[in-house]
XYZ file of C-alpha atoms in Angstrom:
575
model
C -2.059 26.764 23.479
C -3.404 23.168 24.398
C -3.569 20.600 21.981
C -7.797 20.853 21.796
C -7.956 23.751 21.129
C -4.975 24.289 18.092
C -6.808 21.047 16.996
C -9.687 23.848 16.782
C -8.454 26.177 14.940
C -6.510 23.908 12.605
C -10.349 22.405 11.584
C -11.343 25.813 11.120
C -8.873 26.433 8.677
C -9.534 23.277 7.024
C -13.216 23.891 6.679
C -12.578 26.651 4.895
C -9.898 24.870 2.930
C -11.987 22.445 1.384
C -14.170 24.623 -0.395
C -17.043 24.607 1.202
C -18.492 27.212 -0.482
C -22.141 27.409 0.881
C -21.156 27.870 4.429
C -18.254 30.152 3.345
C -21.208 32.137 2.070
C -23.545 32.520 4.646
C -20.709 33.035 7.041
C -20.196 36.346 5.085
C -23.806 37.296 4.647
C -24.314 37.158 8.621
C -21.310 38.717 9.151
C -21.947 41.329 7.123
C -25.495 41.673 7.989
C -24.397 42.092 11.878
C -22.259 44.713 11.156
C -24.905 47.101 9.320
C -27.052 46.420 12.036
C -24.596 47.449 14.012
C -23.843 50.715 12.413
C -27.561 51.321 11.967
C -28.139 51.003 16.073
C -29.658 48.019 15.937
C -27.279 45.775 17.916
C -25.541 47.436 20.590
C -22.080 45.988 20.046
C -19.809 45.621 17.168
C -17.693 42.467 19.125
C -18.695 39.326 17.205
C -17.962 35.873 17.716
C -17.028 33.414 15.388
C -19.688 31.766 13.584
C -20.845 28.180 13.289
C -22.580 26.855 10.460
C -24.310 23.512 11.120
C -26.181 20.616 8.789
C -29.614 20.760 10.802
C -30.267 16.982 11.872
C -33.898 17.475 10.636
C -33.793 17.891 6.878
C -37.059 20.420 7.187
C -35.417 22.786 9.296
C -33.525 23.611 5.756
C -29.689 23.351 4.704
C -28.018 25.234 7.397
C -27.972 26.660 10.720
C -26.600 28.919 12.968
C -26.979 29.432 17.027
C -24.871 32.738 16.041
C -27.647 35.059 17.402
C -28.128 32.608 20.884
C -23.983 32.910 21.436
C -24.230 36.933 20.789
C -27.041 37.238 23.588
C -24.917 37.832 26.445
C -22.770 40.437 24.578
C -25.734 42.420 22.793
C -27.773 42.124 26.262
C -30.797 41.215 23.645
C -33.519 38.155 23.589
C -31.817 35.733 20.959
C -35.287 35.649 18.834
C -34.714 39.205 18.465
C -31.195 39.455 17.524
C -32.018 36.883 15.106
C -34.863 38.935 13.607
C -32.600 42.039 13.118
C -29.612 40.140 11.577
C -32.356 38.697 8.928
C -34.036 41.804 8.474
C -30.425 43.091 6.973
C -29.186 40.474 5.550
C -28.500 41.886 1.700
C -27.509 40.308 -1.520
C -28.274 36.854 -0.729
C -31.247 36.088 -2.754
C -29.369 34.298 -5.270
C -28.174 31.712 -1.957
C -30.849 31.425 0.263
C -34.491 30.848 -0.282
C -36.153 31.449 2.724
C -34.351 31.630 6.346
C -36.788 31.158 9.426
C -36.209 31.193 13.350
C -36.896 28.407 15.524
C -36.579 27.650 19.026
C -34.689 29.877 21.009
C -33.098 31.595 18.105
C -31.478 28.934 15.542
C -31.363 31.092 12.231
C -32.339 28.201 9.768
C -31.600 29.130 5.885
C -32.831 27.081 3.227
C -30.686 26.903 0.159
C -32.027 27.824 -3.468
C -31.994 24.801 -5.838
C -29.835 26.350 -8.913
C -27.205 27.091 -6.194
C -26.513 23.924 -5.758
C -25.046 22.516 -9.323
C -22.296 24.890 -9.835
C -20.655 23.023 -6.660
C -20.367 19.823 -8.458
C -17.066 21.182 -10.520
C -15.168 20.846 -7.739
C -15.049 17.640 -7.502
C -13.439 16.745 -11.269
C -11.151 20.094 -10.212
C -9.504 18.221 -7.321
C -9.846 14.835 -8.680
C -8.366 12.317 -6.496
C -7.649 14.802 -3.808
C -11.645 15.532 -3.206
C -12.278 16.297 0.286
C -8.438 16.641 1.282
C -7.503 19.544 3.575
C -4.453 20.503 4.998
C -5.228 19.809 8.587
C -2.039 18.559 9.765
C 0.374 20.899 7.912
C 2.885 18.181 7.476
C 2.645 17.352 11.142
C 4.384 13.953 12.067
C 2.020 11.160 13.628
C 2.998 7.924 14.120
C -0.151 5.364 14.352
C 0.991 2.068 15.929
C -1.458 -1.033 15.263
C -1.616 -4.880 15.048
C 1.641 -5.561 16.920
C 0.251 -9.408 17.704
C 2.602 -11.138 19.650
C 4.610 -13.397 17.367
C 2.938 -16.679 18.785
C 0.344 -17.334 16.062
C -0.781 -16.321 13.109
C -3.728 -13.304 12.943
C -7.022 -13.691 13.681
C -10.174 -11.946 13.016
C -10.004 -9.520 15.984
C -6.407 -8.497 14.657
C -7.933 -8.138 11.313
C -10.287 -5.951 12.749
C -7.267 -3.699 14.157
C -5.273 -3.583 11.379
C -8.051 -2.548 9.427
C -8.947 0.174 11.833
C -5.220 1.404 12.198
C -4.612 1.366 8.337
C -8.100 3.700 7.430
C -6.970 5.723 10.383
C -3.423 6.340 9.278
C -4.776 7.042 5.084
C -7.456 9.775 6.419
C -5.058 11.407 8.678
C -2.452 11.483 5.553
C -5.154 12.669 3.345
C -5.405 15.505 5.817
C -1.994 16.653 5.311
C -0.283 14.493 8.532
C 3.336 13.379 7.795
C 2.182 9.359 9.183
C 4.304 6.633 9.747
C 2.717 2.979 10.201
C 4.333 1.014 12.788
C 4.419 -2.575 13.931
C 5.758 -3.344 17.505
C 7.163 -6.994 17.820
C 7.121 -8.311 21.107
C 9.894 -10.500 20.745
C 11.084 -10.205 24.294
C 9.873 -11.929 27.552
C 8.007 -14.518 28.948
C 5.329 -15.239 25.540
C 8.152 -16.076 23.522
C 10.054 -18.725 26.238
C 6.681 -20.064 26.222
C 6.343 -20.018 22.529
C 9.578 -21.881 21.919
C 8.847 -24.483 25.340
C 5.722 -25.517 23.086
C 7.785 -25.770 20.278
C 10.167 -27.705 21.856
C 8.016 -30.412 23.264
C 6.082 -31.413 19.827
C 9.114 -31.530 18.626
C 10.553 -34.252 21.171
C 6.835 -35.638 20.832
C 7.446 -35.924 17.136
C 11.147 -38.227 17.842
C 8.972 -40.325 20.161
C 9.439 -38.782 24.020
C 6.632 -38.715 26.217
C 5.841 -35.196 27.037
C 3.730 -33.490 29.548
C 2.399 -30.071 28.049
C 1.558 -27.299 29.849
C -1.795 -25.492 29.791
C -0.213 -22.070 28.955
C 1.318 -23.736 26.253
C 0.230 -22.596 22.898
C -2.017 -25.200 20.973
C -3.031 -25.160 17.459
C -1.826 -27.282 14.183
C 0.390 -24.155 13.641
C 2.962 -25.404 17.019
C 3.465 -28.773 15.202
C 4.119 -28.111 11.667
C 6.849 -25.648 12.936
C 8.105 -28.241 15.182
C 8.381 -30.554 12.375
C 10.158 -27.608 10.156
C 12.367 -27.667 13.290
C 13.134 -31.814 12.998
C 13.993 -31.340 9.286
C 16.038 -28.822 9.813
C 17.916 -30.020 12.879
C 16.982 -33.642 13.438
C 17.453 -34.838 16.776
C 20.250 -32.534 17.669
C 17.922 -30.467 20.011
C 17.814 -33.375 22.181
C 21.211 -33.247 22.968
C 21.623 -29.831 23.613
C 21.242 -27.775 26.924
C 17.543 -27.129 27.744
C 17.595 -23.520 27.894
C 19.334 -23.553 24.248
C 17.082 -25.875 22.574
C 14.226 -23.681 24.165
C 15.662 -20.138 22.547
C 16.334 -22.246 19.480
C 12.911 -22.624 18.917
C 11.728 -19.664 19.844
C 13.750 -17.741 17.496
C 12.587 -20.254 14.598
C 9.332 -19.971 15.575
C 8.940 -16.347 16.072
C 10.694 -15.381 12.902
C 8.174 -17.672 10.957
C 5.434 -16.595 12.084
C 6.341 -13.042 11.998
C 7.286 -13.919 8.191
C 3.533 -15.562 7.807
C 1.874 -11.729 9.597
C 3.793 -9.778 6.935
C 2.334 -11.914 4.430
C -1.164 -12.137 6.039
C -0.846 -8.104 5.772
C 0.149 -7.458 2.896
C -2.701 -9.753 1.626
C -4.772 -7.431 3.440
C -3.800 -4.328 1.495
C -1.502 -3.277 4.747
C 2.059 -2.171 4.947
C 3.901 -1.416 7.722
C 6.811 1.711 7.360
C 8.527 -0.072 10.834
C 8.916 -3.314 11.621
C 10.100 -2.146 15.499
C 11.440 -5.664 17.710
C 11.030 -5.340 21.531
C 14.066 -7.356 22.141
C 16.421 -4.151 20.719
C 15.275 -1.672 23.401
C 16.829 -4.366 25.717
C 19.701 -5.250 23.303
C 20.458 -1.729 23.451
C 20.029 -0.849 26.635
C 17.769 1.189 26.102
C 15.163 -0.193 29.317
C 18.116 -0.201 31.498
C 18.963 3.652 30.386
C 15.322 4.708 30.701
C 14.866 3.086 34.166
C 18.138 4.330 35.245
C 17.105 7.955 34.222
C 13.736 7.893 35.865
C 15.317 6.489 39.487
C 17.519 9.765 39.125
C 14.874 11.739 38.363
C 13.153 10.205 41.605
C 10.008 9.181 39.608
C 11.472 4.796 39.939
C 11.659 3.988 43.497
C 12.284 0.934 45.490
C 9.778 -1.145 47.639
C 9.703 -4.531 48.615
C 12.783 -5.785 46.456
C 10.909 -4.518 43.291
C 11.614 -1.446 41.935
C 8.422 0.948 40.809
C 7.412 3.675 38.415
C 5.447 6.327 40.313
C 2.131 6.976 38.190
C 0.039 7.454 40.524
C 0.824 11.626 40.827
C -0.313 11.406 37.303
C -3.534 9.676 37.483
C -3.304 6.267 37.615
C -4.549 4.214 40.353
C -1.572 3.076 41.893
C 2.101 2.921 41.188
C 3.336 0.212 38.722
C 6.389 -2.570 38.801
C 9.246 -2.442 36.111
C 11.291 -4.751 37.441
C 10.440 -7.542 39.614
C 12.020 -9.042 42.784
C 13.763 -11.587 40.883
C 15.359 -8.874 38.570
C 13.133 -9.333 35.588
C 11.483 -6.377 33.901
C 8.074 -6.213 32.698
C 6.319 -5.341 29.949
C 5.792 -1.871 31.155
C 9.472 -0.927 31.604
C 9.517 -2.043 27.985
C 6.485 0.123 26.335
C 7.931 3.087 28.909
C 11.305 2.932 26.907
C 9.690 2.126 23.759
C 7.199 5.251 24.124
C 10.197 7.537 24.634
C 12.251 6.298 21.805
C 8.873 7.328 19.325
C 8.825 10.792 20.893
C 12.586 11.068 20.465
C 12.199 10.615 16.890
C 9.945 13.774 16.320
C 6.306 12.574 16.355
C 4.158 15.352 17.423
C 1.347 12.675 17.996
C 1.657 9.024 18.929
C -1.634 6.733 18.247
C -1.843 3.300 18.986
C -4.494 0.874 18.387
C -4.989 -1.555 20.683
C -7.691 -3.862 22.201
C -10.240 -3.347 24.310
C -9.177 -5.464 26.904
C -5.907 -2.960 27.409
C -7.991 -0.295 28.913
C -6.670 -0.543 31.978
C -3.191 0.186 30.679
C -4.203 3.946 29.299
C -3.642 5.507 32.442
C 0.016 4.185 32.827
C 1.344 4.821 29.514
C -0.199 8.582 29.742
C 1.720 8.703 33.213
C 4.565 7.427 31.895
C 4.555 10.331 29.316
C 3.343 13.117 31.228
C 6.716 11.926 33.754
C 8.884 12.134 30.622
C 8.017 16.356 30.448
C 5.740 15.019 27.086
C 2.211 16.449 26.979
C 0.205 13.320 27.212
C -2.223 14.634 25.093
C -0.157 13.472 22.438
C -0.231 10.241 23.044
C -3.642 8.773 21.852
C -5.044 5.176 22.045
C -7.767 3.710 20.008
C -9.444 0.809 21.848
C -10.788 -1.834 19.708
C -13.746 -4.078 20.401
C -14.068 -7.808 19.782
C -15.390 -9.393 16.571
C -18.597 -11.896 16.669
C -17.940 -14.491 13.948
C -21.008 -15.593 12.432
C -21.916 -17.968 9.736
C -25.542 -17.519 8.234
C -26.374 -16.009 11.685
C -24.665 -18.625 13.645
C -21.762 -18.251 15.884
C -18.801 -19.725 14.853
C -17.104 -21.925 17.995
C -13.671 -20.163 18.285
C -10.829 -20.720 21.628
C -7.255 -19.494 21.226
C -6.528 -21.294 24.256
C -6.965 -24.690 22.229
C -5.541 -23.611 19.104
C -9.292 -23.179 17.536
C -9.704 -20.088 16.023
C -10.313 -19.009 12.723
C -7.286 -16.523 11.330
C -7.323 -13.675 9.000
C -6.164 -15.122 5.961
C -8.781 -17.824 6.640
C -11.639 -15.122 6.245
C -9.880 -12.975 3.506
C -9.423 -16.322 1.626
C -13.616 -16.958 2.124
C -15.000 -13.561 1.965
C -11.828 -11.042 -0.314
C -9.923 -8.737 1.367
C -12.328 -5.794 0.095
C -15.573 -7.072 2.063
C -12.981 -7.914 5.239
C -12.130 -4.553 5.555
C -15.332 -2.429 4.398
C -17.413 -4.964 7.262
C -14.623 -4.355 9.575
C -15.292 -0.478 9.388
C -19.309 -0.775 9.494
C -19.434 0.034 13.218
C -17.518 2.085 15.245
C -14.412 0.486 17.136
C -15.506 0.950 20.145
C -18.477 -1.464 19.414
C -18.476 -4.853 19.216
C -18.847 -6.178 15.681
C -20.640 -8.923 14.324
C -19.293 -10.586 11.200
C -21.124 -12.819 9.292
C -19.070 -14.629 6.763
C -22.038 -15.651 4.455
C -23.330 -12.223 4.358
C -20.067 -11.223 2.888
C -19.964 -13.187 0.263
C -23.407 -12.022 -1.061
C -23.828 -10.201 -4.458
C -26.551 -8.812 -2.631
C -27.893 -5.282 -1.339
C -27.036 -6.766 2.167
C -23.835 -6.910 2.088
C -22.518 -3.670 2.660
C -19.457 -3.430 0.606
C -21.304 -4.926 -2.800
C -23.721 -1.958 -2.157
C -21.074 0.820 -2.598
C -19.117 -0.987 -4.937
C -22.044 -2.029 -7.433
C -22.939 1.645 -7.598
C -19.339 2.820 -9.077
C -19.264 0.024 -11.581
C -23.397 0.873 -12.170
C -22.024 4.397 -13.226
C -19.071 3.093 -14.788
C -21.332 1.231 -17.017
C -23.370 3.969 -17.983
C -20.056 6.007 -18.506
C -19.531 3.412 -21.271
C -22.709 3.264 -22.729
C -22.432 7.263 -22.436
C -19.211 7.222 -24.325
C -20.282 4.847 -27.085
C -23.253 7.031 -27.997
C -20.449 10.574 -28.324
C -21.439 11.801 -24.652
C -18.767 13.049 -22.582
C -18.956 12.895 -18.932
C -16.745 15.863 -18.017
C -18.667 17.798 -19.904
C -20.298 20.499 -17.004
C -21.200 23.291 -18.895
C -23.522 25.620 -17.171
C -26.427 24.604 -19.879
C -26.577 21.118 -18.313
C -25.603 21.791 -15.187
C -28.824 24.048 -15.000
C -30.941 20.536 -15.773
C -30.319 19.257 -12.031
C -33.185 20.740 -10.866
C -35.195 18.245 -9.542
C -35.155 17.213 -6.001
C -33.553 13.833 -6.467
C -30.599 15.885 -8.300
C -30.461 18.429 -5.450
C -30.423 16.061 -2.672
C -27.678 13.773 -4.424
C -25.408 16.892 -4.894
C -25.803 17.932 -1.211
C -24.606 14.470 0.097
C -21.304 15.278 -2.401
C -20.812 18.727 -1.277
C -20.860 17.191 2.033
C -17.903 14.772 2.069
C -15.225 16.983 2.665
C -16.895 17.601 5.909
C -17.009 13.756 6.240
C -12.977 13.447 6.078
C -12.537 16.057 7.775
C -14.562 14.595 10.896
C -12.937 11.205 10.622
C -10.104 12.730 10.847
C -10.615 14.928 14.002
C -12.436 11.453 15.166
C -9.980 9.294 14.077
C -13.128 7.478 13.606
C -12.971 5.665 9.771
C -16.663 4.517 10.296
C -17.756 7.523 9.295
C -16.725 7.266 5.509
C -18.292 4.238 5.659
C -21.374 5.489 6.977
C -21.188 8.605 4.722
C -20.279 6.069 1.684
C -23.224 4.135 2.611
C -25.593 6.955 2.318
C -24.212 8.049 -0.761
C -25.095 4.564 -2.315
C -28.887 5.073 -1.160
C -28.864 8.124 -2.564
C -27.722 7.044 -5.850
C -29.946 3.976 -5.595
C -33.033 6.155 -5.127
C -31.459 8.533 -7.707
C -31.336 5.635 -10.246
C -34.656 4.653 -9.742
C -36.354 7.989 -9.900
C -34.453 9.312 -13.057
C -32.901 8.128 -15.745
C -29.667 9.278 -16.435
C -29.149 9.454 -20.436
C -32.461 10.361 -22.191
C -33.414 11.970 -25.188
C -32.699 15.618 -24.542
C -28.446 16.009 -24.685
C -28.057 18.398 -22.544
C -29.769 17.195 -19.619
C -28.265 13.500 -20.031
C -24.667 15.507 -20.225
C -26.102 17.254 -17.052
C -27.154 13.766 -15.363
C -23.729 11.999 -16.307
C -21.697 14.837 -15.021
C -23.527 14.285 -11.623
C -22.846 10.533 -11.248
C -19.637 11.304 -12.300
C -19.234 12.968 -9.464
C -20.863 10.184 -7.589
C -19.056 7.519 -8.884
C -15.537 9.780 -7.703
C -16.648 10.349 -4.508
C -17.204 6.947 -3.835
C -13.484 6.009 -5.469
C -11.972 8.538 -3.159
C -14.118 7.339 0.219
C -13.220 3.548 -0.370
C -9.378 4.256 -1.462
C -9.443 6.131 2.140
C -10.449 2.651 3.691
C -8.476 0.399 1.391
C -10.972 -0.942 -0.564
C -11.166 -1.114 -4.537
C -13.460 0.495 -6.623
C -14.026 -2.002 -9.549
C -15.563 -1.052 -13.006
C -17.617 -4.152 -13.624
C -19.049 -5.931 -11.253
């Protein structure tokens, strides 16, 4: 069985997993309505397949609907209009569900949902608590989701911000789905970027005990090269200058890297991100681990030599042309690396292997999935999220930014400015593969424009009237069926339908691997609520209908804990 389609049938399972009760229901009632028309002659065959229940994108073409009657054409040899009219005609014992069902187009079967049928739903949400909209997708699957992994040159910036924030949401809704995930950080601490990080290193530093210096313009700039190359003259003095060039130049590369690796745990952890791995390029060659690999594949007959380099063949597996691994003059490169490095995560029992990377690594997909596939690994396992650049705007303006001349501003710049709760929520506002722009001032709003204050202010808005609630001897968990029966209005019905609907939510991001959409979905839910608030007031006179009304934005105020713990953001109680 492929990969797509157990992915499939594991969402199927799921669906049903996270008790979602109406579809459950009218899954049954058409099932059980084909089959009596069956036995009464009215459909030919008895072989049906499965059926899909879908949100209609038009709210009035009602709650659900199903294209079961279009997919049974072919096998009933009937118009799908008609088969739809004879599985409606016996449908039986749902008139405590469904309202009204109605045909459209070709044959969609569209039911619309009775209002009391809706309430009951909401005590599933206090029943699972924190573990709302869970499933067991990956049945303890392992998945190891590989993000960040900046070069250790220089501190983070926004666009890594925007990564790790993408890699960390991904890797909490895919273990909220029942995936065994491991977060990993790959430190390229091997090669050409860090002789050049420790040559820039090395020539402030002479700079600093008064040599003239000539720097290169693929050195690395920034304030960031000097202060480490003065840590580097306290520490040392002027010994460096005394020492043999290619010494002094792996002396402060090593310094350098391991200090600014120090500074990107910090910056992470400051983000709400924790790696399980800290994984260091330079011990796959330590090892010999690159040698091994390389050695294996030229065996195999996959690494062949051609013009005093040796190659990898990829192109039999879809990549434009073959690739070098090592050079003429005996150096790898970074591909014989992430080849070695990509085998060594397989070896240790992933099932999947996701890394996030930039967009500007596209052209590297194709090699890495060749280099897979030429292991005997279904490449299908191996996923890449591509991440697009971030626009850095203040008030609307662009803010001037160039790495090549050290000007940039970092991540802990703009979690220092903006908290790390509006960092992340922005970061997650747009899909990845979009480019995002992120205005600074915005963020910092207490204002129904910036996103993350409007799904915050609405759980400590509840939390407040939970308070008030308590303080007049209301209790919030109270959902007895007597006040549950008071959400009758529209405004109640359409906030419990966006709840009911979350599971669904996860359960796409997580198929997706696309966090946006609990933002989107949390987003929603705050309009909702918003509109909610305004319409209706929550505690009024009558008991039972304010124990009604708290019980549902309880439920609101839940959901929204559970969709921003998901992304990493808090959910405070006062705002």
């Amino acid at each position: 069985m492929n990969m797509a389609c157990y992915e499939r049938i594991l969402f199927w399972h799921a669906e049903r997993q996270l008790g979602l009760a109406m579809k459950d229901r009218i899954r049954g009632l058409l099932a059980d309505a084909a089959r009596r028309a069956h036995t009464a002659g009215a459909l030919p065959s008895g072989d049906f397949p499965a059926i899909e229940i879908e949100v209609p994108k038009v709210e009035a073409h009602g709650d659900f609907a199903t294209n079961f009657a279009m997919v049974m054409a072919k096998i009933q040899r009937m118009a799908p209009r008609r088969i739809a009219e004879t599985i409606i005609a016996h449908l039986d014992g749902a008139s405590d569900l469904i309202a009204r069902t109605e045909i459209a187009g070709p044959g969609f079967i569209n039911f619309h949902i009775q209002s009391a049928a809706w309430a009951p739903l909401l005590k599933t949400i206090p029943a699972a608590g924190e573990r709302y909209g869970a499933a067991d997708i990956g049945r303890g699957r392992k998945v190891q989701v590989e993000f960040v992994s900046s070069n250790p040159t220089g501190p983070l910036h926004v666009g890594h911000g925007r990564g790790a924030a993408v890699g960390d949401a991904v890797a909490n809704i895919l273990a909220f789905c029942g995936y065994d995930v491991q977060r990993e950080y790959y430190i390229n601490d091997s090669g050409r970027q860090i002789r050049t990080l420790g040559l820039s290193v090395l020539l402030r530093y002479r700079a600093l005990l008064g040599q003239r210096v000539d720097f290169p313009e693929d050195g690395y700039q920034g304030d960031y090269i000097r202060d480490l190359a003065r840590e580097i003259q306290s520490r040392e003095g002027d010994g460096l200058l005394s020492r043999d060039e290619d010494e002094a130049l792996m002396t402060c590369a090593r310094f350098a890297a391991e200090r600014i690796i120090a500074g990107i745990r910090q910056d992470l952890l400051d983000f709400g991100v924790a790696f399980d791995r800290w994984f260091s390029e330079q011990s796959l060659y330590d090892s010999g681990r690159v040698e091994d690999c390389i050695q294996r594949f030229r065996d195999a007959g996959q690494v062949y030599e051609s013009e005093g380099a040796l190659w990898f063949k990829t192109s039999p597996y879809g990549d434009e042309k073959d690739r070098v691994v090592v050079r003429g003059n005996g150096r790898t490169t970074y591909f014989a690396s992430d080849i070695a490095y990509h085998q060594e995560k397989f070896e240790r029992g992933f099932d999947r292997v996701i890394d996030v990377w930039g967009a500007d690594h596209h052209g590297y997909i194709p090699r890495m999935k060749a280099s897979v596939a030429a292991s005997g690994i279904d490449p299908e396992r191996f996923e890449v999220i591509l991440v697009q650049l971030v626009n850095l705007l203040r008030a609307g303006a662009p803010v001037a930014m160039s790495t090549r001349a050290g000007e940039f501003v970092t991540l802990q710049d703009v979690v220092n400015e903006v908290g790390r709760d509006a960092a992340r929520f922005i970061f997650l506002t747009r899909h990845y593969a979009n480019t995002l722009d992120f205005d600074l001032e915005v963020a910092k709003q207490k204002t129904n424009d910036n996103p993350v204050y409007y799904v915050q202010y609405v759980h400590a808005r509840i939390a407040s009237i939970r308070r008030k609630a308590q303080a007049n001897g209301i209790d919030a968990a109270d959902g007895g069926d007597a006040s549950l029966a008071r959400l009758d209005t529209a405004e109640d019905v359409t906030l419990i339908k966006h709840l009911v609907r979350y599971p669904e939510a996860v359960a796409a991001a997580a198929r997706q691997m696309e966090p946006h959409r609990i933002t989107f979905y949390l987003m929603n839910l705050a309009g909702a609520f918003h509109y909610y608030y305004n319409k209706q007031r929550v505690l009024v006179e009558d008991p039972v209908t304010s124990r009604g009304r708290l019980y549902l934005v309880a439920a609101v105020q839940a959901v929204i804990r559970n969709g921003l713990t998901l992304l990493g953001v808090s959910a405070p109680e006062r705002m």
